[in-house]
């Protein structure tokens, strides 16, 4: 076989040129799925799928803007009552004259916002070291059973990216006796469109995504109600 040096050089040049042309396409192919995940993950976690009737359950720890939104949601829906549920406020335990639980604080703020107190229910939850969201949902079910309240549906209102996790845990705790909806209240700590450039946004999205995956697997291995 006759070796032609010029042919080898030409192949190397052609290969180098081809690699340079392919590099942008390969890079784009790798980045496209990542960009898609980054831009869609907030909407996936901050899910909205309300039933619009029954009772509206508000996670009492949510910030003031989401709490104010709950009054609008209640007044525009066909709900029997608004239920605030929450446990102790750690920093308030030693301060006299302050609300001792998130439910107490949320109920007080809702009254100031003009919420009809006759249709406002407060559920205080005992302190727990973990699974707070699930414990609150279980407390709501217990109240429904003990109070004899007959409803078809339960809508959970929380904030932002916490919604997806709250939804699956509420569905698990409340069981098949109720249709469970979810409402994601407004996020005031960062711009949802650009959560990835915010330290608090990144922390909340990553933490709630991990929590959703964990509890999704958890509900597969442990029987729900």
PDB file of C-alpha atoms in Angstrom:
ATOM      1  CA  UNK A   1       0.000   0.000   0.000  1.00  0.00           C
ATOM      2  CA  UNK A   2       1.311   3.401  -0.934  1.00  0.00           C
ATOM      3  CA  UNK A   3       1.101   5.985   1.830  1.00  0.00           C
ATOM      4  CA  UNK A   4       0.232   9.485   0.639  1.00  0.00           C
ATOM      5  CA  UNK A   5       1.111  12.091   3.301  1.00  0.00           C
ATOM      6  CA  UNK A   6      -1.115  14.744   1.710  1.00  0.00           C
ATOM      7  CA  UNK A   7      -4.162  12.473   2.027  1.00  0.00           C
ATOM      8  CA  UNK A   8      -3.585  12.037   5.762  1.00  0.00           C
ATOM      9  CA  UNK A   9      -3.248  15.770   6.239  1.00  0.00           C
ATOM     10  CA  UNK A  10      -6.431  16.378   4.273  1.00  0.00           C
ATOM     11  CA  UNK A  11      -8.330  13.870   6.410  1.00  0.00           C
ATOM     12  CA  UNK A  12      -7.156  15.559   9.585  1.00  0.00           C
ATOM     13  CA  UNK A  13      -8.183  18.980   8.305  1.00  0.00           C
ATOM     14  CA  UNK A  14     -11.565  17.644   7.194  1.00  0.00           C
ATOM     15  CA  UNK A  15     -12.089  15.919  10.535  1.00  0.00           C
ATOM     16  CA  UNK A  16     -11.160  19.062  12.434  1.00  0.00           C
ATOM     17  CA  UNK A  17     -13.493  21.175  10.297  1.00  0.00           C
ATOM     18  CA  UNK A  18     -16.320  18.679  10.755  1.00  0.00           C
ATOM     19  CA  UNK A  19     -15.799  18.662  14.513  1.00  0.00           C
ATOM     20  CA  UNK A  20     -15.998  22.457  14.634  1.00  0.00           C
ATOM     21  CA  UNK A  21     -19.229  22.429  12.657  1.00  0.00           C
ATOM     22  CA  UNK A  22     -20.777  19.707  14.807  1.00  0.00           C
ATOM     23  CA  UNK A  23     -19.732  21.190  18.150  1.00  0.00           C
ATOM     24  CA  UNK A  24     -22.458  23.899  18.261  1.00  0.00           C
ATOM     25  CA  UNK A  25     -25.117  21.320  17.358  1.00  0.00           C
ATOM     26  CA  UNK A  26     -23.888  18.859  19.971  1.00  0.00           C
ATOM     27  CA  UNK A  27     -23.779  21.639  22.576  1.00  0.00           C
ATOM     28  CA  UNK A  28     -27.284  22.769  21.653  1.00  0.00           C
ATOM     29  CA  UNK A  29     -28.525  19.183  21.857  1.00  0.00           C
ATOM     30  CA  UNK A  30     -27.129  18.845  25.347  1.00  0.00           C
ATOM     31  CA  UNK A  31     -28.328  22.245  26.561  1.00  0.00           C
ATOM     32  CA  UNK A  32     -31.854  22.058  25.138  1.00  0.00           C
ATOM     33  CA  UNK A  33     -33.147  19.445  27.642  1.00  0.00           C
ATOM     34  CA  UNK A  34     -31.488  21.322  30.509  1.00  0.00           C
ATOM     35  CA  UNK A  35     -33.070  24.619  29.466  1.00  0.00           C
ATOM     36  CA  UNK A  36     -36.446  22.901  29.107  1.00  0.00           C
ATOM     37  CA  UNK A  37     -36.202  21.486  32.629  1.00  0.00           C
ATOM     38  CA  UNK A  38     -35.077  24.800  34.119  1.00  0.00           C
ATOM     39  CA  UNK A  39     -37.871  26.790  32.470  1.00  0.00           C
ATOM     40  CA  UNK A  40     -40.651  24.295  33.195  1.00  0.00           C
ATOM     41  CA  UNK A  41     -39.808  22.962  36.650  1.00  0.00           C
ATOM     42  CA  UNK A  42     -41.354  25.916  38.496  1.00  0.00           C
ATOM     43  CA  UNK A  43     -44.675  25.479  36.719  1.00  0.00           C
ATOM     44  CA  UNK A  44     -44.616  21.746  37.398  1.00  0.00           C
ATOM     45  CA  UNK A  45     -44.117  22.243  41.140  1.00  0.00           C
ATOM     46  CA  UNK A  46     -46.366  25.316  41.469  1.00  0.00           C
ATOM     47  CA  UNK A  47     -49.352  23.372  40.152  1.00  0.00           C
ATOM     48  CA  UNK A  48     -52.916  24.716  40.094  1.00  0.00           C
ATOM     49  CA  UNK A  49     -55.757  22.219  39.880  1.00  0.00           C
ATOM     50  CA  UNK A  50     -58.611  23.405  42.151  1.00  0.00           C
ATOM     51  CA  UNK A  51     -61.999  21.775  42.578  1.00  0.00           C
ATOM     52  CA  UNK A  52     -63.558  25.124  43.462  1.00  0.00           C
ATOM     53  CA  UNK A  53     -66.017  23.787  46.048  1.00  0.00           C
ATOM     54  CA  UNK A  54     -66.215  21.915  49.342  1.00  0.00           C
ATOM     55  CA  UNK A  55     -63.782  23.441  51.816  1.00  0.00           C
ATOM     56  CA  UNK A  56     -60.697  25.583  51.248  1.00  0.00           C
ATOM     57  CA  UNK A  57     -57.763  24.528  53.432  1.00  0.00           C
ATOM     58  CA  UNK A  58     -55.000  27.110  53.839  1.00  0.00           C
ATOM     59  CA  UNK A  59     -51.569  26.101  55.093  1.00  0.00           C
ATOM     60  CA  UNK A  60     -51.204  28.730  57.790  1.00  0.00           C
ATOM     61  CA  UNK A  61     -47.441  29.284  57.463  1.00  0.00           C
ATOM     62  CA  UNK A  62     -47.758  30.863  53.995  1.00  0.00           C
ATOM     63  CA  UNK A  63     -46.670  34.513  53.518  1.00  0.00           C
ATOM     64  CA  UNK A  64     -49.035  37.460  53.748  1.00  0.00           C
ATOM     65  CA  UNK A  65     -49.610  37.871  49.991  1.00  0.00           C
ATOM     66  CA  UNK A  66     -50.717  34.249  49.605  1.00  0.00           C
ATOM     67  CA  UNK A  67     -52.885  34.523  52.707  1.00  0.00           C
ATOM     68  CA  UNK A  68     -54.587  37.583  51.227  1.00  0.00           C
ATOM     69  CA  UNK A  69     -55.118  35.652  47.987  1.00  0.00           C
ATOM     70  CA  UNK A  70     -56.934  32.937  49.939  1.00  0.00           C
ATOM     71  CA  UNK A  71     -59.731  35.392  50.791  1.00  0.00           C
ATOM     72  CA  UNK A  72     -60.212  36.156  47.092  1.00  0.00           C
ATOM     73  CA  UNK A  73     -60.177  32.448  46.232  1.00  0.00           C
ATOM     74  CA  UNK A  74     -62.726  31.684  48.944  1.00  0.00           C
ATOM     75  CA  UNK A  75     -65.093  34.489  47.914  1.00  0.00           C
ATOM     76  CA  UNK A  76     -64.919  33.530  44.241  1.00  0.00           C
ATOM     77  CA  UNK A  77     -65.477  29.796  44.810  1.00  0.00           C
ATOM     78  CA  UNK A  78     -68.307  27.667  46.113  1.00  0.00           C
ATOM     79  CA  UNK A  79     -66.736  26.822  49.457  1.00  0.00           C
ATOM     80  CA  UNK A  80     -68.572  26.086  52.700  1.00  0.00           C
ATOM     81  CA  UNK A  81     -65.750  27.301  54.916  1.00  0.00           C
ATOM     82  CA  UNK A  82     -62.108  28.301  55.000  1.00  0.00           C
ATOM     83  CA  UNK A  83     -59.874  26.186  57.232  1.00  0.00           C
ATOM     84  CA  UNK A  84     -56.464  27.403  58.405  1.00  0.00           C
ATOM     85  CA  UNK A  85     -54.200  24.681  59.731  1.00  0.00           C
ATOM     86  CA  UNK A  86     -50.777  25.004  61.326  1.00  0.00           C
ATOM     87  CA  UNK A  87     -48.517  24.190  64.236  1.00  0.00           C
ATOM     88  CA  UNK A  88     -46.536  26.178  66.810  1.00  0.00           C
ATOM     89  CA  UNK A  89     -44.439  29.206  65.876  1.00  0.00           C
ATOM     90  CA  UNK A  90     -41.052  28.457  67.463  1.00  0.00           C
ATOM     91  CA  UNK A  91     -39.944  32.053  67.959  1.00  0.00           C
ATOM     92  CA  UNK A  92     -43.298  33.048  69.491  1.00  0.00           C
ATOM     93  CA  UNK A  93     -43.291  30.501  72.312  1.00  0.00           C
ATOM     94  CA  UNK A  94     -41.509  32.798  74.753  1.00  0.00           C
ATOM     95  CA  UNK A  95     -43.145  36.085  73.673  1.00  0.00           C
ATOM     96  CA  UNK A  96     -46.316  36.930  75.550  1.00  0.00           C
ATOM     97  CA  UNK A  97     -49.114  38.618  73.633  1.00  0.00           C
ATOM     98  CA  UNK A  98     -48.144  36.999  70.335  1.00  0.00           C
ATOM     99  CA  UNK A  99     -49.912  34.238  68.433  1.00  0.00           C
ATOM    100  CA  UNK A 100     -48.571  30.892  69.541  1.00  0.00           C
ATOM    101  CA  UNK A 101     -49.371  28.941  66.379  1.00  0.00           C
ATOM    102  CA  UNK A 102     -49.392  29.642  62.649  1.00  0.00           C
ATOM    103  CA  UNK A 103     -53.114  28.850  62.641  1.00  0.00           C
ATOM    104  CA  UNK A 104     -53.755  31.500  65.333  1.00  0.00           C
ATOM    105  CA  UNK A 105     -51.717  34.068  63.402  1.00  0.00           C
ATOM    106  CA  UNK A 106     -53.318  33.286  60.041  1.00  0.00           C
ATOM    107  CA  UNK A 107     -56.843  33.389  61.503  1.00  0.00           C
ATOM    108  CA  UNK A 108     -56.146  36.780  63.057  1.00  0.00           C
ATOM    109  CA  UNK A 109     -54.815  38.161  59.782  1.00  0.00           C
ATOM    110  CA  UNK A 110     -57.750  36.769  57.819  1.00  0.00           C
ATOM    111  CA  UNK A 111     -60.179  38.482  60.187  1.00  0.00           C
ATOM    112  CA  UNK A 112     -58.335  41.756  59.568  1.00  0.00           C
ATOM    113  CA  UNK A 113     -58.707  41.144  55.828  1.00  0.00           C
ATOM    114  CA  UNK A 114     -62.470  40.941  56.240  1.00  0.00           C
ATOM    115  CA  UNK A 115     -62.948  37.176  56.299  1.00  0.00           C
ATOM    116  CA  UNK A 116     -66.318  36.147  57.731  1.00  0.00           C
ATOM    117  CA  UNK A 117     -65.437  34.585  61.097  1.00  0.00           C
ATOM    118  CA  UNK A 118     -68.543  32.375  60.989  1.00  0.00           C
ATOM    119  CA  UNK A 119     -67.032  30.562  58.014  1.00  0.00           C
ATOM    120  CA  UNK A 120     -63.475  30.499  59.352  1.00  0.00           C
ATOM    121  CA  UNK A 121     -62.186  27.323  61.018  1.00  0.00           C
ATOM    122  CA  UNK A 122     -58.869  27.102  62.858  1.00  0.00           C
ATOM    123  CA  UNK A 123     -57.015  23.828  63.392  1.00  0.00           C
ATOM    124  CA  UNK A 124     -53.974  23.889  65.649  1.00  0.00           C
ATOM    125  CA  UNK A 125     -51.547  21.041  65.021  1.00  0.00           C
ATOM    126  CA  UNK A 126     -49.230  19.616  67.714  1.00  0.00           C
ATOM    127  CA  UNK A 127     -45.496  20.164  67.215  1.00  0.00           C
ATOM    128  CA  UNK A 128     -43.807  17.594  64.978  1.00  0.00           C
ATOM    129  CA  UNK A 129     -40.174  17.174  64.023  1.00  0.00           C
ATOM    130  CA  UNK A 130     -40.924  16.037  60.468  1.00  0.00           C
ATOM    131  CA  UNK A 131     -43.740  15.422  57.965  1.00  0.00           C
ATOM    132  CA  UNK A 132     -45.445  18.679  58.934  1.00  0.00           C
ATOM    133  CA  UNK A 133     -47.462  18.903  55.704  1.00  0.00           C
ATOM    134  CA  UNK A 134     -48.761  15.344  56.036  1.00  0.00           C
ATOM    135  CA  UNK A 135     -49.613  15.861  59.716  1.00  0.00           C
ATOM    136  CA  UNK A 136     -51.632  18.957  58.847  1.00  0.00           C
ATOM    137  CA  UNK A 137     -53.564  17.057  56.175  1.00  0.00           C
ATOM    138  CA  UNK A 138     -54.304  14.246  58.633  1.00  0.00           C
ATOM    139  CA  UNK A 139     -55.550  16.838  61.147  1.00  0.00           C
ATOM    140  CA  UNK A 140     -57.933  18.227  58.520  1.00  0.00           C
ATOM    141  CA  UNK A 141     -59.340  14.758  57.863  1.00  0.00           C
ATOM    142  CA  UNK A 142     -59.797  14.164  61.593  1.00  0.00           C
ATOM    143  CA  UNK A 143     -61.658  17.476  61.921  1.00  0.00           C
ATOM    144  CA  UNK A 144     -63.910  16.574  58.996  1.00  0.00           C
ATOM    145  CA  UNK A 145     -64.794  13.262  60.612  1.00  0.00           C
ATOM    146  CA  UNK A 146     -65.288  14.596  64.158  1.00  0.00           C
ATOM    147  CA  UNK A 147     -67.247  17.670  63.088  1.00  0.00           C
ATOM    148  CA  UNK A 148     -69.503  15.695  60.779  1.00  0.00           C
ATOM    149  CA  UNK A 149     -68.808  18.120  57.943  1.00  0.00           C
ATOM    150  CA  UNK A 150     -70.014  16.578  54.691  1.00  0.00           C
ATOM    151  CA  UNK A 151     -68.181  17.791  51.604  1.00  0.00           C
ATOM    152  CA  UNK A 152     -67.226  16.339  48.270  1.00  0.00           C
ATOM    153  CA  UNK A 153     -63.989  18.203  47.842  1.00  0.00           C
ATOM    154  CA  UNK A 154     -61.034  19.741  49.617  1.00  0.00           C
ATOM    155  CA  UNK A 155     -58.860  22.401  47.995  1.00  0.00           C
ATOM    156  CA  UNK A 156     -55.424  23.004  49.512  1.00  0.00           C
ATOM    157  CA  UNK A 157     -53.944  26.496  49.171  1.00  0.00           C
ATOM    158  CA  UNK A 158     -50.224  26.881  49.694  1.00  0.00           C
ATOM    159  CA  UNK A 159     -47.421  28.940  48.164  1.00  0.00           C
ATOM    160  CA  UNK A 160     -45.425  28.507  44.968  1.00  0.00           C
ATOM    161  CA  UNK A 161     -43.371  25.360  44.500  1.00  0.00           C
ATOM    162  CA  UNK A 162     -44.661  23.768  47.702  1.00  0.00           C
ATOM    163  CA  UNK A 163     -47.910  22.958  45.895  1.00  0.00           C
ATOM    164  CA  UNK A 164     -46.996  19.684  44.204  1.00  0.00           C
ATOM    165  CA  UNK A 165     -45.762  18.147  47.464  1.00  0.00           C
ATOM    166  CA  UNK A 166     -48.777  19.414  49.419  1.00  0.00           C
ATOM    167  CA  UNK A 167     -51.103  17.939  46.814  1.00  0.00           C
ATOM    168  CA  UNK A 168     -49.812  14.379  46.877  1.00  0.00           C
ATOM    169  CA  UNK A 169     -49.613  14.334  50.684  1.00  0.00           C
ATOM    170  CA  UNK A 170     -53.149  15.705  51.040  1.00  0.00           C
ATOM    171  CA  UNK A 171     -54.439  13.115  48.577  1.00  0.00           C
ATOM    172  CA  UNK A 172     -52.709  10.414  50.599  1.00  0.00           C
ATOM    173  CA  UNK A 173     -53.988  11.657  53.974  1.00  0.00           C
ATOM    174  CA  UNK A 174     -57.571  12.413  52.920  1.00  0.00           C
ATOM    175  CA  UNK A 175     -57.976   9.254  50.888  1.00  0.00           C
ATOM    176  CA  UNK A 176     -60.647   8.396  48.359  1.00  0.00           C
ATOM    177  CA  UNK A 177     -63.516   9.942  50.323  1.00  0.00           C
ATOM    178  CA  UNK A 178     -62.739  13.398  48.932  1.00  0.00           C
ATOM    179  CA  UNK A 179     -61.634  14.935  45.666  1.00  0.00           C
ATOM    180  CA  UNK A 180     -58.531  16.937  46.485  1.00  0.00           C
ATOM    181  CA  UNK A 181     -57.535  20.039  44.544  1.00  0.00           C
ATOM    182  CA  UNK A 182     -54.519  22.303  44.835  1.00  0.00           C
ATOM    183  CA  UNK A 183     -53.949  26.049  44.514  1.00  0.00           C
ATOM    184  CA  UNK A 184     -50.487  27.604  44.349  1.00  0.00           C
ATOM    185  CA  UNK A 185     -50.548  31.073  45.889  1.00  0.00           C
ATOM    186  CA  UNK A 186     -48.351  33.919  44.620  1.00  0.00           C
ATOM    187  CA  UNK A 187     -44.615  33.851  45.240  1.00  0.00           C
ATOM    188  CA  UNK A 188     -43.291  37.164  46.539  1.00  0.00           C
ATOM    189  CA  UNK A 189     -39.708  36.260  47.408  1.00  0.00           C
ATOM    190  CA  UNK A 190     -38.392  36.045  43.836  1.00  0.00           C
ATOM    191  CA  UNK A 191     -39.504  36.199  40.207  1.00  0.00           C
ATOM    192  CA  UNK A 192     -40.800  32.712  39.274  1.00  0.00           C
ATOM    193  CA  UNK A 193     -39.622  33.161  35.669  1.00  0.00           C
ATOM    194  CA  UNK A 194     -36.046  33.653  36.822  1.00  0.00           C
ATOM    195  CA  UNK A 195     -35.935  31.499  39.935  1.00  0.00           C
ATOM    196  CA  UNK A 196     -32.559  30.090  38.874  1.00  0.00           C
ATOM    197  CA  UNK A 197     -30.805  33.467  39.318  1.00  0.00           C
ATOM    198  CA  UNK A 198     -32.131  33.864  42.858  1.00  0.00           C
ATOM    199  CA  UNK A 199     -30.484  32.166  45.806  1.00  0.00           C
ATOM    200  CA  UNK A 200     -33.788  31.732  47.633  1.00  0.00           C
ATOM    201  CA  UNK A 201     -35.492  30.641  44.414  1.00  0.00           C
ATOM    202  CA  UNK A 202     -32.879  28.005  43.672  1.00  0.00           C
ATOM    203  CA  UNK A 203     -32.976  26.742  47.248  1.00  0.00           C
ATOM    204  CA  UNK A 204     -36.777  26.468  47.318  1.00  0.00           C
ATOM    205  CA  UNK A 205     -37.093  24.818  43.922  1.00  0.00           C
ATOM    206  CA  UNK A 206     -34.376  22.250  44.596  1.00  0.00           C
ATOM    207  CA  UNK A 207     -35.654  21.494  48.098  1.00  0.00           C
ATOM    208  CA  UNK A 208     -39.275  21.105  47.028  1.00  0.00           C
ATOM    209  CA  UNK A 209     -38.365  19.040  43.974  1.00  0.00           C
ATOM    210  CA  UNK A 210     -36.419  16.679  46.225  1.00  0.00           C
ATOM    211  CA  UNK A 211     -39.315  16.623  48.680  1.00  0.00           C
ATOM    212  CA  UNK A 212     -41.808  15.833  45.934  1.00  0.00           C
ATOM    213  CA  UNK A 213     -39.707  12.946  44.602  1.00  0.00           C
ATOM    214  CA  UNK A 214     -39.188  11.586  48.123  1.00  0.00           C
ATOM    215  CA  UNK A 215     -42.871  11.682  49.058  1.00  0.00           C
ATOM    216  CA  UNK A 216     -43.956  10.382  45.674  1.00  0.00           C
ATOM    217  CA  UNK A 217     -41.860   7.291  46.324  1.00  0.00           C
ATOM    218  CA  UNK A 218     -43.013   7.239  49.955  1.00  0.00           C
ATOM    219  CA  UNK A 219     -46.682   7.041  48.942  1.00  0.00           C
ATOM    220  CA  UNK A 220     -45.881   4.078  46.692  1.00  0.00           C
ATOM    221  CA  UNK A 221     -44.470   2.039  49.571  1.00  0.00           C
ATOM    222  CA  UNK A 222     -46.796   3.120  52.408  1.00  0.00           C
ATOM    223  CA  UNK A 223     -50.562   2.681  52.083  1.00  0.00           C
ATOM    224  CA  UNK A 224     -52.639   5.869  52.062  1.00  0.00           C
ATOM    225  CA  UNK A 225     -56.053   6.317  53.617  1.00  0.00           C
TER     226      UNK A 225
END
